[in-house]
PDB file of C-alpha atoms in Angstrom:
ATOM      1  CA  UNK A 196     -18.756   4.453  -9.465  1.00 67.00           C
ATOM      2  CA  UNK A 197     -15.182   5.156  -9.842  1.00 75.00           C
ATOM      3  CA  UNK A 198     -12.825   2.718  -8.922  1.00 94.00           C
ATOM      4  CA  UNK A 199      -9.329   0.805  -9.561  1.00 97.00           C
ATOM      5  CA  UNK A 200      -9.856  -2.911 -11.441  1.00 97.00           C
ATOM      6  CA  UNK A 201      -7.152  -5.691 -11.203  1.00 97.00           C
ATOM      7  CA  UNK A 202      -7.212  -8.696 -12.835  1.00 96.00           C
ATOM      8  CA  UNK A 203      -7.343 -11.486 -12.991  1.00 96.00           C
ATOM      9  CA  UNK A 204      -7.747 -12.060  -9.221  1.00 96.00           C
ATOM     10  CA  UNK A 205      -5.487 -15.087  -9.439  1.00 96.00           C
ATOM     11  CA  UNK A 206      -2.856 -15.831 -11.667  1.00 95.00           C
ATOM     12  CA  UNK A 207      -0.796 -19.050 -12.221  1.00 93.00           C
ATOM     13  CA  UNK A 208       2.368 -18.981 -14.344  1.00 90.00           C
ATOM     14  CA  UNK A 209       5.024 -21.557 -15.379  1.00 90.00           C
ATOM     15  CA  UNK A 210       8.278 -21.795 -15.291  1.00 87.00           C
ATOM     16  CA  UNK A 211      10.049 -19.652 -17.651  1.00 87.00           C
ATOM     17  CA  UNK A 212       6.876 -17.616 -18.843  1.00 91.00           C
ATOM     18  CA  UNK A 213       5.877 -14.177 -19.160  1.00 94.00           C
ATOM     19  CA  UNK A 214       2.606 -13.246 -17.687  1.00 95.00           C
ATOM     20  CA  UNK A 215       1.132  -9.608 -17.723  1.00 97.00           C
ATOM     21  CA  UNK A 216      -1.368  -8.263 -14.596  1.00 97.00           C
ATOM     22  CA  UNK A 217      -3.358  -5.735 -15.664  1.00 98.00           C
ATOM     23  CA  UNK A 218      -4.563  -2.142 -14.142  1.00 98.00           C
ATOM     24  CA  UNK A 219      -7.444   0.110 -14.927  1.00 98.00           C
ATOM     25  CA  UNK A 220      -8.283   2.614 -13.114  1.00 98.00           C
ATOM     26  CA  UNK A 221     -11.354   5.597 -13.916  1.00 97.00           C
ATOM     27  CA  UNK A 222     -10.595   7.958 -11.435  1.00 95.00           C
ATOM     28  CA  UNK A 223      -8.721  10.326 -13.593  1.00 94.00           C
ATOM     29  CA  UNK A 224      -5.875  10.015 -11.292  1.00 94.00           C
ATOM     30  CA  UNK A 225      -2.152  10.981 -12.830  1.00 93.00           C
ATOM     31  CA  UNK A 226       0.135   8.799 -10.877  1.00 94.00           C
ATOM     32  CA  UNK A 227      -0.328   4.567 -10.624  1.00 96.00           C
ATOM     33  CA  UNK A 228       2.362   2.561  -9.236  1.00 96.00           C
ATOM     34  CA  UNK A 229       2.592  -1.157  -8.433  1.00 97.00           C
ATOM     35  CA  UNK A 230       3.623  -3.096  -5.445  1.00 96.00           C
ATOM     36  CA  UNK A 231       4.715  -6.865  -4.368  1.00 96.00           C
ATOM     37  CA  UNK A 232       3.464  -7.847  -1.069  1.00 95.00           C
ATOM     38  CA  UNK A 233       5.258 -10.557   0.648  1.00 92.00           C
ATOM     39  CA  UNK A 234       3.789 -12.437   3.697  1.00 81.00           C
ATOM     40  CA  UNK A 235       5.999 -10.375   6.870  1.00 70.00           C
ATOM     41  CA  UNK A 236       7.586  -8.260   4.442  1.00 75.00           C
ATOM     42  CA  UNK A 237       4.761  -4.860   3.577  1.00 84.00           C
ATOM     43  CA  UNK A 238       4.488  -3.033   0.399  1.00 91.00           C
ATOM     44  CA  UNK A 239       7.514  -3.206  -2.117  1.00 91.00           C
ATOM     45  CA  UNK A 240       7.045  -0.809  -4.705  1.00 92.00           C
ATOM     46  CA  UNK A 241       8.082  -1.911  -8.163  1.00 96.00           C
ATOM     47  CA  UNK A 242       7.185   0.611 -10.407  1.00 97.00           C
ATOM     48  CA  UNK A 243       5.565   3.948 -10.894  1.00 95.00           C
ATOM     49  CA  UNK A 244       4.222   6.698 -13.767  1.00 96.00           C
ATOM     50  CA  UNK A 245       3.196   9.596 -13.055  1.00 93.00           C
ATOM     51  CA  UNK A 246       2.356  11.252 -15.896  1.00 94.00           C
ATOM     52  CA  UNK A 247       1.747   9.132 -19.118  1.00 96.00           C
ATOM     53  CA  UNK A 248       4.251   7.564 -21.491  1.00 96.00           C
ATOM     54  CA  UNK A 249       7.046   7.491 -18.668  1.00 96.00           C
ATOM     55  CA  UNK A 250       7.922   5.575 -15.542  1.00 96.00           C
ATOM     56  CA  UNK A 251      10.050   5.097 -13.151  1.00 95.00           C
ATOM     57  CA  UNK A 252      11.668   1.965 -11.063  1.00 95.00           C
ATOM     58  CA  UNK A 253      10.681   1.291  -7.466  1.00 93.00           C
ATOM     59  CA  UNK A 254      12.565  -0.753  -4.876  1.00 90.00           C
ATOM     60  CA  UNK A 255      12.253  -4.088  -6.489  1.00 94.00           C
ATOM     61  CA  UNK A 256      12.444  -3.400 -10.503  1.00 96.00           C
ATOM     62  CA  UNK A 257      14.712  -5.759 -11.574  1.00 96.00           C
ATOM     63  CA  UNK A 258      12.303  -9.072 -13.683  1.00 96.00           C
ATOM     64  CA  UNK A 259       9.626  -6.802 -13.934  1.00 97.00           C
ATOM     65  CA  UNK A 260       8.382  -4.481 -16.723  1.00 97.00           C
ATOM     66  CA  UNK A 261       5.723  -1.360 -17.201  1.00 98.00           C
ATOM     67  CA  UNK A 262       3.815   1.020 -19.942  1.00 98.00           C
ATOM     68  CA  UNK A 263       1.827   3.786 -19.745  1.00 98.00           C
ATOM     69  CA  UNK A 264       0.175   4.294 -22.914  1.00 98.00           C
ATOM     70  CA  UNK A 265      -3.093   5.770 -21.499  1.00 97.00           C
ATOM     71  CA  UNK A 266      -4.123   7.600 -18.495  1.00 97.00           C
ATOM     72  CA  UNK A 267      -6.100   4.851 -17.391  1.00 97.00           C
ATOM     73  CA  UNK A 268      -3.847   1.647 -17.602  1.00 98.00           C
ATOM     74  CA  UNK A 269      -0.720   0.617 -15.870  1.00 98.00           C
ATOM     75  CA  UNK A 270      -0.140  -2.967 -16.895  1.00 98.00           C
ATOM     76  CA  UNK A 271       2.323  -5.010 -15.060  1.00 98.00           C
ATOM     77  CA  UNK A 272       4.189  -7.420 -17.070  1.00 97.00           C
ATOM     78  CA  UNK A 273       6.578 -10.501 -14.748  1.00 96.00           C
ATOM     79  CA  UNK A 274       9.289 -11.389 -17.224  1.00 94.00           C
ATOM     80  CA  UNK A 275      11.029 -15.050 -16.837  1.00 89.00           C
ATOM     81  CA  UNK A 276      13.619 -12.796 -15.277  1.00 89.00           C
ATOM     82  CA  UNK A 277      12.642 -12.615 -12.027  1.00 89.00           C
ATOM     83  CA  UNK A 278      13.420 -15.378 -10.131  1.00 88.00           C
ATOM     84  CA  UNK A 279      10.735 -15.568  -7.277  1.00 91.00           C
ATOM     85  CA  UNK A 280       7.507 -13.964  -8.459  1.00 93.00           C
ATOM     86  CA  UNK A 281       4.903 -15.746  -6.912  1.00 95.00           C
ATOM     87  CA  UNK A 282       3.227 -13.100  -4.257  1.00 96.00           C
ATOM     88  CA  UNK A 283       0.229 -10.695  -4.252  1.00 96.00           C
ATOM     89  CA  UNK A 284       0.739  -7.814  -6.412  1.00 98.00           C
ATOM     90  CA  UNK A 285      -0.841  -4.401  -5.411  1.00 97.00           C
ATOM     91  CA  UNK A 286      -2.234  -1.592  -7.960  1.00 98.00           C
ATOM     92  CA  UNK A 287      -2.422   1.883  -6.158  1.00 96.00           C
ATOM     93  CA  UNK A 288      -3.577   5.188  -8.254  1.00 96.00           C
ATOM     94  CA  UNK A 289      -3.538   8.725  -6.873  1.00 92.00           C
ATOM     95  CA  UNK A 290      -4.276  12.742  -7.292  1.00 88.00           C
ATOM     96  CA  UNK A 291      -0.640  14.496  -7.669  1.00 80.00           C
ATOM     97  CA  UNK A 292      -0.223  17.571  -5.527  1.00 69.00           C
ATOM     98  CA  UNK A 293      -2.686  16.596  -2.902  1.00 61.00           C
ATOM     99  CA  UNK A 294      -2.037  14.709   0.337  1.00 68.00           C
ATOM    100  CA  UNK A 295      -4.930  12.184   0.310  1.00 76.00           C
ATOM    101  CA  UNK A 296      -3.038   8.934  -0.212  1.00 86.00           C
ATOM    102  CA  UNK A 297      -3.574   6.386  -2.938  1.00 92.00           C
ATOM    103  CA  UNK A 298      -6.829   4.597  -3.709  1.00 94.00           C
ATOM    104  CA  UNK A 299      -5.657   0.674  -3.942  1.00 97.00           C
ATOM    105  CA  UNK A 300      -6.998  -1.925  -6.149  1.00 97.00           C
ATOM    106  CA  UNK A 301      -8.362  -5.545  -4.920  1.00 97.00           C
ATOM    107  CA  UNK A 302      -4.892  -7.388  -5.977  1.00 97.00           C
ATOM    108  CA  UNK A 303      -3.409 -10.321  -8.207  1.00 97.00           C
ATOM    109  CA  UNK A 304      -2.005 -13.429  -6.443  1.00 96.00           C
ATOM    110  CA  UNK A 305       0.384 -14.655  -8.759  1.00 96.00           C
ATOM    111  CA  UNK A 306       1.486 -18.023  -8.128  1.00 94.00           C
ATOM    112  CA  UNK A 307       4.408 -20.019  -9.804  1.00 90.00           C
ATOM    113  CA  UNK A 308       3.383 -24.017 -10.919  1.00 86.00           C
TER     114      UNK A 308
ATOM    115  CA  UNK B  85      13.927   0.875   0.158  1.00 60.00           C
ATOM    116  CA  UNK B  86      13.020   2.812   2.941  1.00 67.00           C
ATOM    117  CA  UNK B  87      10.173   1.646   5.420  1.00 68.00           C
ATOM    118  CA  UNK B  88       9.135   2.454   7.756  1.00 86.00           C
ATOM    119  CA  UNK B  89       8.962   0.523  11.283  1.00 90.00           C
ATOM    120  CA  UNK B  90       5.932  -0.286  12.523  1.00 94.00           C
ATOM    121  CA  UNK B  91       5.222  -2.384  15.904  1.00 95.00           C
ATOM    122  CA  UNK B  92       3.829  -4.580  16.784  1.00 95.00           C
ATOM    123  CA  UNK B  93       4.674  -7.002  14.204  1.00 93.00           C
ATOM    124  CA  UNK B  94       1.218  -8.864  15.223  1.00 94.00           C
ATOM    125  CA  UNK B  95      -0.850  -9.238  18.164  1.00 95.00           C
ATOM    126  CA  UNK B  96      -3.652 -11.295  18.957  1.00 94.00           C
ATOM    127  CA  UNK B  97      -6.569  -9.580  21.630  1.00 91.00           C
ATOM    128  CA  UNK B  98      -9.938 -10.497  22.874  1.00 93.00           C
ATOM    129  CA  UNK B  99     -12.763  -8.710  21.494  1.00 94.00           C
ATOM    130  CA  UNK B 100     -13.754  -5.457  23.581  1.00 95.00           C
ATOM    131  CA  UNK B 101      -9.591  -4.500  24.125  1.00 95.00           C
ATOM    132  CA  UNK B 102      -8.192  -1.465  23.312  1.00 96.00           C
ATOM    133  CA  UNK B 103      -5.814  -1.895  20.703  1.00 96.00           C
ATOM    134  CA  UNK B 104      -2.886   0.278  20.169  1.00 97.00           C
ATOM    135  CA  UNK B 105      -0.224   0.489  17.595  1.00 97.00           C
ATOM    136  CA  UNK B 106       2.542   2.795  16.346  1.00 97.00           C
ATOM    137  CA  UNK B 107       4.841   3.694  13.148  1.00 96.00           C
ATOM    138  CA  UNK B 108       7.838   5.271  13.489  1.00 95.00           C
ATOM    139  CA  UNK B 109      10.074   6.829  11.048  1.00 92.00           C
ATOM    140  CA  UNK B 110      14.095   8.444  10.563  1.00 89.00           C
ATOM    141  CA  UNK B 111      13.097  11.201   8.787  1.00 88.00           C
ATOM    142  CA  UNK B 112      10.420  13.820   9.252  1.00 90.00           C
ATOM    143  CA  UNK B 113       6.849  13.002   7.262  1.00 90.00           C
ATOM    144  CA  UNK B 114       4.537  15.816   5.585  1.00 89.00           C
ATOM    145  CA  UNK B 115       1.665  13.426   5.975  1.00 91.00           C
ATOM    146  CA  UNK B 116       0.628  10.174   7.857  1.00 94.00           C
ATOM    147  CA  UNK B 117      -1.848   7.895   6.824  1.00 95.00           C
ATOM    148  CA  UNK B 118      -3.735   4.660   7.746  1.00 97.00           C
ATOM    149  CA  UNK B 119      -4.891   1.898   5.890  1.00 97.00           C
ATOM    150  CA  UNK B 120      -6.519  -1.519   6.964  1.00 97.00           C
ATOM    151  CA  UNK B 121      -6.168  -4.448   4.599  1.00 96.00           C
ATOM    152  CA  UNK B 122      -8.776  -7.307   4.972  1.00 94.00           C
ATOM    153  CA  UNK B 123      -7.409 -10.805   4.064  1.00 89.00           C
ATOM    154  CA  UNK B 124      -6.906 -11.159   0.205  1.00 90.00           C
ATOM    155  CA  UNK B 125      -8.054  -6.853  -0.661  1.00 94.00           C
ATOM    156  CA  UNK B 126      -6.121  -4.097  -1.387  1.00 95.00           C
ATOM    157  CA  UNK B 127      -5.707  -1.603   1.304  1.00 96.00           C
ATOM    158  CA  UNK B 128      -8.473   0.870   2.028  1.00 96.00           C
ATOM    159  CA  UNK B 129      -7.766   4.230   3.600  1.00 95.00           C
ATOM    160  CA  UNK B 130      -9.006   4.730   7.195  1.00 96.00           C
ATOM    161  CA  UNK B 131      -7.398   8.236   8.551  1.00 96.00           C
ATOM    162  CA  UNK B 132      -5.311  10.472   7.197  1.00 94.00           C
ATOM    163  CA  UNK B 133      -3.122  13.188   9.304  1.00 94.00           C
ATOM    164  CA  UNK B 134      -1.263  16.425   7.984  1.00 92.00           C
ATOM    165  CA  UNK B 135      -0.155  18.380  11.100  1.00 93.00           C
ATOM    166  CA  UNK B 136       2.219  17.656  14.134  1.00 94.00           C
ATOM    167  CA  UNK B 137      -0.138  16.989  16.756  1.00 95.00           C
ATOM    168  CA  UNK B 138      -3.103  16.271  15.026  1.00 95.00           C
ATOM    169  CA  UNK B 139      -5.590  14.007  16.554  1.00 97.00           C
ATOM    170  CA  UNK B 140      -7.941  12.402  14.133  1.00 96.00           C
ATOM    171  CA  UNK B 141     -10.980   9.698  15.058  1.00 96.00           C
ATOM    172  CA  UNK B 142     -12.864   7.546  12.158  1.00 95.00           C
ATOM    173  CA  UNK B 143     -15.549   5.916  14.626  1.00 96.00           C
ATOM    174  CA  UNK B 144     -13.532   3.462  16.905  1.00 97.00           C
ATOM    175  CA  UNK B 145     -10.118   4.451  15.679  1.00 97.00           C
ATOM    176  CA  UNK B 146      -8.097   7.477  16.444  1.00 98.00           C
ATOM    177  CA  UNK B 147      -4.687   8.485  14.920  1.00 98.00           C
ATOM    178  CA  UNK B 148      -2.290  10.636  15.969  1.00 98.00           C
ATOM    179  CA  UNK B 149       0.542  12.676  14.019  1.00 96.00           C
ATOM    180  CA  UNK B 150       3.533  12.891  16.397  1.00 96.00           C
ATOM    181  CA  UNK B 151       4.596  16.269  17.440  1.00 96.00           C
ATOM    182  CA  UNK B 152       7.982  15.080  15.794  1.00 94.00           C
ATOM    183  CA  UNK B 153       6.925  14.180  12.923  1.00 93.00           C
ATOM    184  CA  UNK B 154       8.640  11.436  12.796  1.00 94.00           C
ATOM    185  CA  UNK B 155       5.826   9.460  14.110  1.00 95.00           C
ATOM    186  CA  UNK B 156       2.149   8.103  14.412  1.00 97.00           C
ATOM    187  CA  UNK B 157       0.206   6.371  16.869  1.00 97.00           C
ATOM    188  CA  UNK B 158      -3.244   4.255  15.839  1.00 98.00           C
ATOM    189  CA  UNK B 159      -5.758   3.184  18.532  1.00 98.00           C
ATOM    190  CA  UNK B 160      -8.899   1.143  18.167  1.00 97.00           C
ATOM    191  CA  UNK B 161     -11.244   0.927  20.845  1.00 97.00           C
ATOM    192  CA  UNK B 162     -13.948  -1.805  21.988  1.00 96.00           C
ATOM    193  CA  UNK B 163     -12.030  -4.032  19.389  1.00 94.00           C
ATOM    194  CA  UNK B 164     -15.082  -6.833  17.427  1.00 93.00           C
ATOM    195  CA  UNK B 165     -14.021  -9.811  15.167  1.00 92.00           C
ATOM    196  CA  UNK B 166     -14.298  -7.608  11.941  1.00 93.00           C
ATOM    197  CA  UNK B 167     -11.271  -5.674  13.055  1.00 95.00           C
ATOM    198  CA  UNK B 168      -9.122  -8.023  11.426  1.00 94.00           C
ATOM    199  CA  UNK B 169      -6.544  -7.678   9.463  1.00 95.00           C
ATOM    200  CA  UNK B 170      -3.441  -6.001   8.849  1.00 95.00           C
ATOM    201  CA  UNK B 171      -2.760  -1.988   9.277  1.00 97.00           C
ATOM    202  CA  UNK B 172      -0.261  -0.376   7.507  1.00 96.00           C
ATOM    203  CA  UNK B 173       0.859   3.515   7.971  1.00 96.00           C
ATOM    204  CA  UNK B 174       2.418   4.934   4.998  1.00 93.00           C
ATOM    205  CA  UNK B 175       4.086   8.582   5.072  1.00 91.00           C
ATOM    206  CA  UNK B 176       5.059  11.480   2.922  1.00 86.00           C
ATOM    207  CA  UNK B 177       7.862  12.923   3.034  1.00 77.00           C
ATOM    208  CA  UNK B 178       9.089  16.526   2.472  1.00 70.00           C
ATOM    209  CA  UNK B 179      10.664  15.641  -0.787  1.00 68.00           C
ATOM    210  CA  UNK B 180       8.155  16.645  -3.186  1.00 63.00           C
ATOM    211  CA  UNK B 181       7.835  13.440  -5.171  1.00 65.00           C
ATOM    212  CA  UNK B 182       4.634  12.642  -3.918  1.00 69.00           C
ATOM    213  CA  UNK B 183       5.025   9.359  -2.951  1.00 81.00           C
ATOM    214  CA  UNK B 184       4.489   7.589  -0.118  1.00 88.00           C
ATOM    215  CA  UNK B 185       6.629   4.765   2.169  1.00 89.00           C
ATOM    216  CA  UNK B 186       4.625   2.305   3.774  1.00 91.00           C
ATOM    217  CA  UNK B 187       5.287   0.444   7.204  1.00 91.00           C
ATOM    218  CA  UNK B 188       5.720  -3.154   7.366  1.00 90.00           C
ATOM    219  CA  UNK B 189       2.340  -3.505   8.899  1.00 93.00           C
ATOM    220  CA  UNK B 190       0.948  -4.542  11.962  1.00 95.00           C
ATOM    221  CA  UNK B 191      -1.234  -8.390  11.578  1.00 94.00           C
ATOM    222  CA  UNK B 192      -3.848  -8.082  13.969  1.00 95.00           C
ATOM    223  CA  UNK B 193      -6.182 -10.747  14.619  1.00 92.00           C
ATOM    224  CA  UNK B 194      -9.523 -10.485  17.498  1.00 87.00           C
ATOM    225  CA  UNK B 195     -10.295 -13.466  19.461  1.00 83.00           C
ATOM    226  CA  UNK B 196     -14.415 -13.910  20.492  1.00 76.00           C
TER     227      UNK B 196
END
């Protein structure tokens, strides 16, 4: 079955570190994009590709970094840079040029120890 | 960012209410959707709406596009204890960037 795969389910990071969350999807969707969920606060879109080998920021960019090497994969790396990164982090894929949404992946709490 | 605003915030109901919910928006949307979000899962898509006025049912739940556009209305009916979680409506604008904006959600939770 197709589907979108996050992981790992949870993360835990140290102060100071880089950690990467990682996207796969086999849907042979164009577009992926990332967002940070908050508690009270909704979807916060970080980054998105649409097309492969380019990207674009979101909302939130700013201690966060992409690639889009292959159609498939939208990795998510959380640099030291950003300040307050523990939260749930959302993978969403989607068809371009046709209103049907975005198929969502399962999610990666990231929390800082 | 923009979001959009969706109400209620949360709201807690006894099971076999009615439960209704809204999203609205400052600009006019292409395309409104729906998606439920269990505790600790991604979001999964429950209705999707392209037309001012459209009326739209997915078992107990009906959506509706506002005639304005600038709107959308969710209803579930006979609510049960699996109901739970948090909706979101996300919209498309007229931009032609193909993304979508996503409401601040609405935390509902179904008393037995």
């Amino acid at each position: 079955d197709g589907g979108i795969t996050q992981s790992p389910k949870y993360l835990f990071r140290k102060e100071g570190q880089n950690v990467t969350l990682s996207c796969e999807q086999n849907l042979n969707h164009d577009a992926m994009y990332w967002y940070r969920q908050d508690p009270g606060q909704g979807l916060r879109l970080i980054y998105y590709s649409q097309i492969v080998n380019d990207f674009q920021k979101g909302d939130i960019a700013e201690g966060y970094s992409v690639s889009r090497e292959k159609k498939e994969s939208f990795p998510l790396t959380v640099t030291s840079a950003q300040k307050n990164p523990t939260a749930f982090y959302l993978c969403a894929s989607s068809i371009l040029r046709q209103e049907i949404g975005y198929t969502f992946g399962s999610g990666t709490r990231l929390t800082v120890v | 960012g923009q979001q959009l605003n969706q109400s209620p915030q949360s709201m807690f109901i006894q099971e076999g209410e009615d439960v209704s919910m809204n999203c609205t928006s400052s600009s006019i949307f292409n395309t409104w959707l729906w998606y439920k979000q269990d505790p600790g899962e991604g979001p999964v898509l429950l209705i999707a709406l392209y037309k001012a006025g459209e009326l739209t049912s997915n078992g107990r739940l009906t959506a509706q596009f506002g005639i304005t556009r600038k709107d959308s209305f969710l209803n579930i009916s006979a609510s049960i204890p699996s109901d739970v979680g948090i909706y979101f409506c996300a919209g498309q604008g007229t931009s032609g960037t193909y993304k979508y904006i996503f409401g601040t959600g609405t935390r509902l939770k179904v008393l037995a």
